[in-house]
Amino acid sequence: MYTQYWQVGLDIQMEAIRALAVVRRRYGWQLRYWWHQTLPYGAVREGILQQPDVVSDKLKLLRKQLPRHISLRIALPAQRILQQSIPAPDRRLREPEREGFIHAVASKLFPLSSQELALDYRAVSERELLITAARQSEVRQWQECLQQADLPSHIIDITPCALRYMAMAAGLVGPYWLVHRLAHEWLWVSSSDMPFIFGVVAIETDDAPEGGSNMLNPLSILLTQLRTQYSALSDKAVKVYYSSIMGEPAPENTALWSPFAAFTQYQPPLPSSPAAFTLAGGLALRPVDD
């Protein structure tokens, strides 16, 4: 059986909303729809929803163009995420005691009350768990904004994972780094073959355009750091893949890749800059939780 409803990834950034819809067919993933809408300055700032009514009004336009039955997936911005690693609980500890233990540990790690935390966790190894936390108030605000536009979300993830999902679906293999250029920052994350770490580096207004050649700019520093980390994973340098919403050339010693390599069939017309839909595409293709 293959799903007939559209899986829709919704990427909301400071400057724009991007949506991408896919359907799973017998021969692979079919790209059915893409949508882009600019946002006025200040509607979203540093990953925080500042003008929910403005964003909701934009999303109502999207709702009119989608089928009634969809699976909507959104992502929380990386800069609003808290993460910590903890020792894995004893294997003999079962649910719900196991979850209660993890929440108790998390409440001591993060500077928020347990009622304010929305938690997720995954095993990094047999001995280690990675806890990801967000603020419940911010999650509710996003959900209410979407609900107002008749677009309730079925899956909430984080942008680094969306970037990872898209790269895997596009066929990138082995240990590598992903760097994705947004309007005001670079988002980076490790590949699925490496320990899960990510970060955000702000773009300074006086940087050289399109990555530039100034070896002291933040992108150059980031790329140097990534190339030297986890070198023990391979006898070769770990590759860096670059994507951008700007349609710019790849910085030196990085490789461009297209998220649309994941699709076997397209519904034209196609966007002029497919890489701008990298995060939306990763969310659309994200597997459903067991």
mmCIF file with all atom_site columns, C-alpha atoms in Angstrom, residues 64-208:
data_model
loop_
_atom_site.group_PDB
_atom_site.id
_atom_site.type_symbol
_atom_site.label_atom_id
_atom_site.label_alt_id
_atom_site.label_comp_id
_atom_site.label_asym_id
_atom_site.label_entity_id
_atom_site.label_seq_id
_atom_site.pdbx_PDB_ins_code
_atom_site.Cartn_x
_atom_site.Cartn_y
_atom_site.Cartn_z
_atom_site.occupancy
_atom_site.B_iso_or_equiv
_atom_site.pdbx_formal_charge
_atom_site.auth_seq_id
_atom_site.auth_comp_id
_atom_site.auth_asym_id
_atom_site.auth_atom_id
_atom_site.pdbx_PDB_model_num
ATOM 1   C CA . LYS A 1 64  ? -7.022 26.935 -0.311 1.00 0.00 ? 64  LYS A CA 1
ATOM 2   C CA . GLN A 1 65  ? -4.582 25.332 -2.741 1.00 0.00 ? 65  GLN A CA 1
ATOM 3   C CA . LEU A 1 66  ? -4.134 22.002 -0.950 1.00 0.00 ? 66  LEU A CA 1
ATOM 4   C CA . PRO A 1 67  ? -6.391 18.921 -0.861 1.00 0.00 ? 67  PRO A CA 1
ATOM 5   C CA . ARG A 1 68  ? -8.596 18.508 2.180  1.00 0.00 ? 68  ARG A CA 1
ATOM 6   C CA . HIS A 1 69  ? -6.748 15.455 3.508  1.00 0.00 ? 69  HIS A CA 1
ATOM 7   C CA . ILE A 1 70  ? -3.017 16.013 3.975  1.00 0.00 ? 70  ILE A CA 1
ATOM 8   C CA . SER A 1 71  ? -0.281 15.072 6.418  1.00 0.00 ? 71  SER A CA 1
ATOM 9   C CA . LEU A 1 72  ? 1.302  18.366 7.466  1.00 0.00 ? 72  LEU A CA 1
ATOM 10  C CA . ARG A 1 73  ? 4.798  18.462 8.949  1.00 0.00 ? 73  ARG A CA 1
ATOM 11  C CA . ILE A 1 74  ? 6.499  21.523 10.445 1.00 0.00 ? 74  ILE A CA 1
ATOM 12  C CA . ALA A 1 75  ? 9.876  22.164 12.046 1.00 0.00 ? 75  ALA A CA 1
ATOM 13  C CA . LEU A 1 76  ? 10.938 24.208 15.038 1.00 0.00 ? 76  LEU A CA 1
ATOM 14  C CA . PRO A 1 77  ? 13.880 26.535 14.284 1.00 0.00 ? 77  PRO A CA 1
ATOM 15  C CA . ALA A 1 78  ? 17.262 25.239 15.422 1.00 0.00 ? 78  ALA A CA 1
ATOM 16  C CA . GLN A 1 79  ? 18.011 28.396 17.402 1.00 0.00 ? 79  GLN A CA 1
ATOM 17  C CA . ARG A 1 80  ? 15.002 27.702 19.691 1.00 0.00 ? 80  ARG A CA 1
ATOM 18  C CA . ILE A 1 81  ? 16.120 24.158 20.550 1.00 0.00 ? 81  ILE A CA 1
ATOM 19  C CA . LEU A 1 82  ? 17.905 23.023 23.716 1.00 0.00 ? 82  LEU A CA 1
ATOM 20  C CA . GLN A 1 83  ? 19.967 19.830 23.720 1.00 0.00 ? 83  GLN A CA 1
ATOM 21  C CA . GLN A 1 84  ? 21.871 17.768 26.252 1.00 0.00 ? 84  GLN A CA 1
ATOM 22  C CA . SER A 1 85  ? 23.280 14.243 26.355 1.00 0.00 ? 85  SER A CA 1
ATOM 23  C CA . ILE A 1 86  ? 22.656 12.037 29.375 1.00 0.00 ? 86  ILE A CA 1
ATOM 24  C CA . PRO A 1 87  ? 23.637 8.481  30.339 1.00 0.00 ? 87  PRO A CA 1
ATOM 25  C CA . ALA A 1 88  ? 20.998 6.012  29.158 1.00 0.00 ? 88  ALA A CA 1
ATOM 26  C CA . PRO A 1 89  ? 18.757 4.641  31.935 1.00 0.00 ? 89  PRO A CA 1
ATOM 27  C CA . ASP A 1 90  ? 19.175 1.076  33.075 1.00 0.00 ? 90  ASP A CA 1
ATOM 28  C CA . ARG A 1 91  ? 17.723 -1.296 30.469 1.00 0.00 ? 91  ARG A CA 1
ATOM 29  C CA . ARG A 1 92  ? 15.583 -2.916 33.137 1.00 0.00 ? 92  ARG A CA 1
ATOM 30  C CA . LEU A 1 93  ? 13.650 0.322  33.584 1.00 0.00 ? 93  LEU A CA 1
ATOM 31  C CA . ARG A 1 94  ? 10.370 0.102  31.629 1.00 0.00 ? 94  ARG A CA 1
ATOM 32  C CA . GLU A 1 95  ? 7.766  2.636  30.572 1.00 0.00 ? 95  GLU A CA 1
ATOM 33  C CA . PRO A 1 96  ? 6.296  4.780  32.024 1.00 0.00 ? 96  PRO A CA 1
ATOM 34  C CA . GLU A 1 97  ? 9.032  4.792  34.671 1.00 0.00 ? 97  GLU A CA 1
ATOM 35  C CA . ARG A 1 98  ? 11.724 5.181  31.988 1.00 0.00 ? 98  ARG A CA 1
ATOM 36  C CA . GLU A 1 99  ? 10.079 8.306  30.547 1.00 0.00 ? 99  GLU A CA 1
ATOM 37  C CA . GLY A 1 100 ? 9.516  9.689  34.028 1.00 0.00 ? 100 GLY A CA 1
ATOM 38  C CA . PHE A 1 101 ? 13.206 9.242  34.829 1.00 0.00 ? 101 PHE A CA 1
ATOM 39  C CA . ILE A 1 102 ? 14.269 11.045 31.620 1.00 0.00 ? 102 ILE A CA 1
ATOM 40  C CA . HIS A 1 103 ? 11.908 13.941 32.298 1.00 0.00 ? 103 HIS A CA 1
ATOM 41  C CA . ALA A 1 104 ? 13.231 14.248 35.845 1.00 0.00 ? 104 ALA A CA 1
ATOM 42  C CA . VAL A 1 105 ? 16.815 14.432 34.595 1.00 0.00 ? 105 VAL A CA 1
ATOM 43  C CA . ALA A 1 106 ? 15.845 16.945 31.874 1.00 0.00 ? 106 ALA A CA 1
ATOM 44  C CA . SER A 1 107 ? 14.148 19.235 34.377 1.00 0.00 ? 107 SER A CA 1
ATOM 45  C CA . LYS A 1 108 ? 17.505 19.587 36.143 1.00 0.00 ? 108 LYS A CA 1
ATOM 46  C CA . LEU A 1 109 ? 19.464 20.183 32.936 1.00 0.00 ? 109 LEU A CA 1
ATOM 47  C CA . PHE A 1 110 ? 17.401 22.899 31.302 1.00 0.00 ? 110 PHE A CA 1
ATOM 48  C CA . PRO A 1 111 ? 16.618 26.342 32.761 1.00 0.00 ? 111 PRO A CA 1
ATOM 49  C CA . LEU A 1 112 ? 12.844 25.784 32.478 1.00 0.00 ? 112 LEU A CA 1
ATOM 50  C CA . SER A 1 113 ? 10.148 24.234 34.637 1.00 0.00 ? 113 SER A CA 1
ATOM 51  C CA . SER A 1 114 ? 8.975  20.740 33.708 1.00 0.00 ? 114 SER A CA 1
ATOM 52  C CA . GLN A 1 115 ? 5.593  22.193 32.717 1.00 0.00 ? 115 GLN A CA 1
ATOM 53  C CA . GLU A 1 116 ? 7.285  24.471 30.177 1.00 0.00 ? 116 GLU A CA 1
ATOM 54  C CA . LEU A 1 117 ? 9.335  21.740 28.497 1.00 0.00 ? 117 LEU A CA 1
ATOM 55  C CA . ALA A 1 118 ? 8.373  19.786 25.394 1.00 0.00 ? 118 ALA A CA 1
ATOM 56  C CA . LEU A 1 119 ? 10.816 16.865 25.274 1.00 0.00 ? 119 LEU A CA 1
ATOM 57  C CA . ASP A 1 120 ? 12.000 14.321 22.754 1.00 0.00 ? 120 ASP A CA 1
ATOM 58  C CA . TYR A 1 121 ? 14.879 11.900 23.130 1.00 0.00 ? 121 TYR A CA 1
ATOM 59  C CA . ARG A 1 122 ? 16.773 9.374  21.052 1.00 0.00 ? 122 ARG A CA 1
ATOM 60  C CA . ALA A 1 123 ? 19.531 6.871  21.669 1.00 0.00 ? 123 ALA A CA 1
ATOM 61  C CA . VAL A 1 124 ? 22.945 8.058  20.514 1.00 0.00 ? 124 VAL A CA 1
ATOM 62  C CA . SER A 1 125 ? 24.492 4.762  21.628 1.00 0.00 ? 125 SER A CA 1
ATOM 63  C CA . GLU A 1 126 ? 23.702 1.988  24.076 1.00 0.00 ? 126 GLU A CA 1
ATOM 64  C CA . ARG A 1 127 ? 25.050 4.167  26.862 1.00 0.00 ? 127 ARG A CA 1
ATOM 65  C CA . GLU A 1 128 ? 23.893 7.634  25.840 1.00 0.00 ? 128 GLU A CA 1
ATOM 66  C CA . LEU A 1 129 ? 20.619 9.472  25.151 1.00 0.00 ? 129 LEU A CA 1
ATOM 67  C CA . LEU A 1 130 ? 20.293 12.808 23.380 1.00 0.00 ? 130 LEU A CA 1
ATOM 68  C CA . ILE A 1 131 ? 17.521 14.955 24.867 1.00 0.00 ? 131 ILE A CA 1
ATOM 69  C CA . THR A 1 132 ? 15.980 17.659 22.687 1.00 0.00 ? 132 THR A CA 1
ATOM 70  C CA . ALA A 1 133 ? 13.772 20.239 24.365 1.00 0.00 ? 133 ALA A CA 1
ATOM 71  C CA . ALA A 1 134 ? 11.595 23.129 23.242 1.00 0.00 ? 134 ALA A CA 1
ATOM 72  C CA . ARG A 1 135 ? 9.381  25.565 25.087 1.00 0.00 ? 135 ARG A CA 1
ATOM 73  C CA . GLN A 1 136 ? 5.783  24.392 25.335 1.00 0.00 ? 136 GLN A CA 1
ATOM 74  C CA . SER A 1 137 ? 4.543  27.971 24.977 1.00 0.00 ? 137 SER A CA 1
ATOM 75  C CA . GLU A 1 138 ? 6.310  28.372 21.637 1.00 0.00 ? 138 GLU A CA 1
ATOM 76  C CA . VAL A 1 139 ? 5.084  25.003 20.358 1.00 0.00 ? 139 VAL A CA 1
ATOM 77  C CA . ARG A 1 140 ? 1.503  25.952 21.315 1.00 0.00 ? 140 ARG A CA 1
ATOM 78  C CA . GLN A 1 141 ? 1.852  29.309 19.581 1.00 0.00 ? 141 GLN A CA 1
ATOM 79  C CA . TRP A 1 142 ? 2.867  27.635 16.324 1.00 0.00 ? 142 TRP A CA 1
ATOM 80  C CA . GLN A 1 143 ? 0.081  25.079 16.633 1.00 0.00 ? 143 GLN A CA 1
ATOM 81  C CA . GLU A 1 144 ? -2.529 27.781 17.265 1.00 0.00 ? 144 GLU A CA 1
ATOM 82  C CA . CYS A 1 145 ? -1.306 29.787 14.278 1.00 0.00 ? 145 CYS A CA 1
ATOM 83  C CA . LEU A 1 146 ? -1.611 26.737 12.020 1.00 0.00 ? 146 LEU A CA 1
ATOM 84  C CA . GLN A 1 147 ? -4.987 25.778 13.471 1.00 0.00 ? 147 GLN A CA 1
ATOM 85  C CA . GLN A 1 148 ? -6.285 29.255 12.715 1.00 0.00 ? 148 GLN A CA 1
ATOM 86  C CA . ALA A 1 149 ? -5.405 28.629 9.059  1.00 0.00 ? 149 ALA A CA 1
ATOM 87  C CA . ASP A 1 150 ? -7.060 25.169 9.157  1.00 0.00 ? 150 ASP A CA 1
ATOM 88  C CA . LEU A 1 151 ? -3.616 23.557 8.854  1.00 0.00 ? 151 LEU A CA 1
ATOM 89  C CA . PRO A 1 152 ? -3.161 21.432 11.977 1.00 0.00 ? 152 PRO A CA 1
ATOM 90  C CA . SER A 1 153 ? 0.276  19.806 12.073 1.00 0.00 ? 153 SER A CA 1
ATOM 91  C CA . HIS A 1 154 ? 0.591  16.028 12.294 1.00 0.00 ? 154 HIS A CA 1
ATOM 92  C CA . ILE A 1 155 ? 4.349  15.961 12.868 1.00 0.00 ? 155 ILE A CA 1
ATOM 93  C CA . ILE A 1 156 ? 6.640  18.474 14.563 1.00 0.00 ? 156 ILE A CA 1
ATOM 94  C CA . ASP A 1 157 ? 10.399 18.067 14.126 1.00 0.00 ? 157 ASP A CA 1
ATOM 95  C CA . ILE A 1 158 ? 13.419 20.365 14.114 1.00 0.00 ? 158 ILE A CA 1
ATOM 96  C CA . THR A 1 159 ? 15.135 21.946 11.115 1.00 0.00 ? 159 THR A CA 1
ATOM 97  C CA . PRO A 1 160 ? 18.472 20.052 11.444 1.00 0.00 ? 160 PRO A CA 1
ATOM 98  C CA . CYS A 1 161 ? 16.583 16.754 11.184 1.00 0.00 ? 161 CYS A CA 1
ATOM 99  C CA . ALA A 1 162 ? 14.664 18.044 8.148  1.00 0.00 ? 162 ALA A CA 1
ATOM 100 C CA . LEU A 1 163 ? 17.999 18.816 6.472  1.00 0.00 ? 163 LEU A CA 1
ATOM 101 C CA . ARG A 1 164 ? 19.219 15.297 7.290  1.00 0.00 ? 164 ARG A CA 1
ATOM 102 C CA . TYR A 1 165 ? 16.049 13.623 5.952  1.00 0.00 ? 165 TYR A CA 1
ATOM 103 C CA . MET A 1 166 ? 16.327 15.471 2.656  1.00 0.00 ? 166 MET A CA 1
ATOM 104 C CA . ALA A 1 167 ? 19.991 14.559 2.157  1.00 0.00 ? 167 ALA A CA 1
ATOM 105 C CA . MET A 1 168 ? 19.340 10.880 2.809  1.00 0.00 ? 168 MET A CA 1
ATOM 106 C CA . ALA A 1 169 ? 16.368 10.855 0.419  1.00 0.00 ? 169 ALA A CA 1
ATOM 107 C CA . ALA A 1 170 ? 18.499 12.575 -2.244 1.00 0.00 ? 170 ALA A CA 1
ATOM 108 C CA . GLY A 1 171 ? 21.032 9.743  -2.052 1.00 0.00 ? 171 GLY A CA 1
ATOM 109 C CA . LEU A 1 172 ? 23.923 11.302 -0.136 1.00 0.00 ? 172 LEU A CA 1
ATOM 110 C CA . VAL A 1 173 ? 25.864 8.544  1.620  1.00 0.00 ? 173 VAL A CA 1
ATOM 111 C CA . GLY A 1 174 ? 28.744 8.146  4.039  1.00 0.00 ? 174 GLY A CA 1
ATOM 112 C CA . PRO A 1 175 ? 29.969 10.547 6.709  1.00 0.00 ? 175 PRO A CA 1
ATOM 113 C CA . TYR A 1 176 ? 29.496 14.154 5.630  1.00 0.00 ? 176 TYR A CA 1
ATOM 114 C CA . TRP A 1 177 ? 28.457 17.589 6.825  1.00 0.00 ? 177 TRP A CA 1
ATOM 115 C CA . LEU A 1 178 ? 25.481 19.548 5.551  1.00 0.00 ? 178 LEU A CA 1
ATOM 116 C CA . VAL A 1 179 ? 25.553 23.348 5.479  1.00 0.00 ? 179 VAL A CA 1
ATOM 117 C CA . HIS A 1 180 ? 22.361 25.134 4.433  1.00 0.00 ? 180 HIS A CA 1
ATOM 118 C CA . ARG A 1 181 ? 22.281 28.879 3.778  1.00 0.00 ? 181 ARG A CA 1
ATOM 119 C CA . LEU A 1 182 ? 19.194 30.700 5.040  1.00 0.00 ? 182 LEU A CA 1
ATOM 120 C CA . ALA A 1 183 ? 18.493 34.412 4.772  1.00 0.00 ? 183 ALA A CA 1
ATOM 121 C CA . HIS A 1 184 ? 20.226 35.345 8.027  1.00 0.00 ? 184 HIS A CA 1
ATOM 122 C CA . GLU A 1 185 ? 22.241 32.312 9.080  1.00 0.00 ? 185 GLU A CA 1
ATOM 123 C CA . TRP A 1 186 ? 23.880 29.059 8.068  1.00 0.00 ? 186 TRP A CA 1
ATOM 124 C CA . LEU A 1 187 ? 22.336 25.903 9.488  1.00 0.00 ? 187 LEU A CA 1
ATOM 125 C CA . TRP A 1 188 ? 24.673 22.928 9.743  1.00 0.00 ? 188 TRP A CA 1
ATOM 126 C CA . VAL A 1 189 ? 24.246 19.312 10.818 1.00 0.00 ? 189 VAL A CA 1
ATOM 127 C CA . SER A 1 190 ? 26.131 16.020 10.717 1.00 0.00 ? 190 SER A CA 1
ATOM 128 C CA . SER A 1 191 ? 25.087 13.134 8.479  1.00 0.00 ? 191 SER A CA 1
ATOM 129 C CA . SER A 1 192 ? 23.209 10.092 9.772  1.00 0.00 ? 192 SER A CA 1
ATOM 130 C CA . ASP A 1 193 ? 26.502 8.132  9.806  1.00 0.00 ? 193 ASP A CA 1
ATOM 131 C CA . MET A 1 194 ? 27.923 10.510 12.416 1.00 0.00 ? 194 MET A CA 1
ATOM 132 C CA . PRO A 1 195 ? 26.980 11.572 15.953 1.00 0.00 ? 195 PRO A CA 1
ATOM 133 C CA . PHE A 1 196 ? 23.990 13.942 15.775 1.00 0.00 ? 196 PHE A CA 1
ATOM 134 C CA . ILE A 1 197 ? 25.172 17.502 16.295 1.00 0.00 ? 197 ILE A CA 1
ATOM 135 C CA . PHE A 1 198 ? 24.070 20.733 14.671 1.00 0.00 ? 198 PHE A CA 1
ATOM 136 C CA . GLY A 1 199 ? 24.387 24.472 14.979 1.00 0.00 ? 199 GLY A CA 1
ATOM 137 C CA . VAL A 1 200 ? 23.484 27.874 13.582 1.00 0.00 ? 200 VAL A CA 1
ATOM 138 C CA . VAL A 1 201 ? 25.997 30.536 12.554 1.00 0.00 ? 201 VAL A CA 1
ATOM 139 C CA . ALA A 1 202 ? 24.749 34.093 12.031 1.00 0.00 ? 202 ALA A CA 1
ATOM 140 C CA . ILE A 1 203 ? 25.505 35.880 8.772  1.00 0.00 ? 203 ILE A CA 1
ATOM 141 C CA . GLU A 1 204 ? 27.150 39.219 9.378  1.00 0.00 ? 204 GLU A CA 1
ATOM 142 C CA . THR A 1 205 ? 25.954 42.081 7.194  1.00 0.00 ? 205 THR A CA 1
ATOM 143 C CA . ASP A 1 206 ? 29.488 43.041 6.146  1.00 0.00 ? 206 ASP A CA 1
ATOM 144 C CA . ASP A 1 207 ? 30.415 39.540 4.949  1.00 0.00 ? 207 ASP A CA 1
ATOM 145 C CA . ALA A 1 208 ? 31.634 39.201 1.408  1.00 0.00 ? 208 ALA A CA 1
#
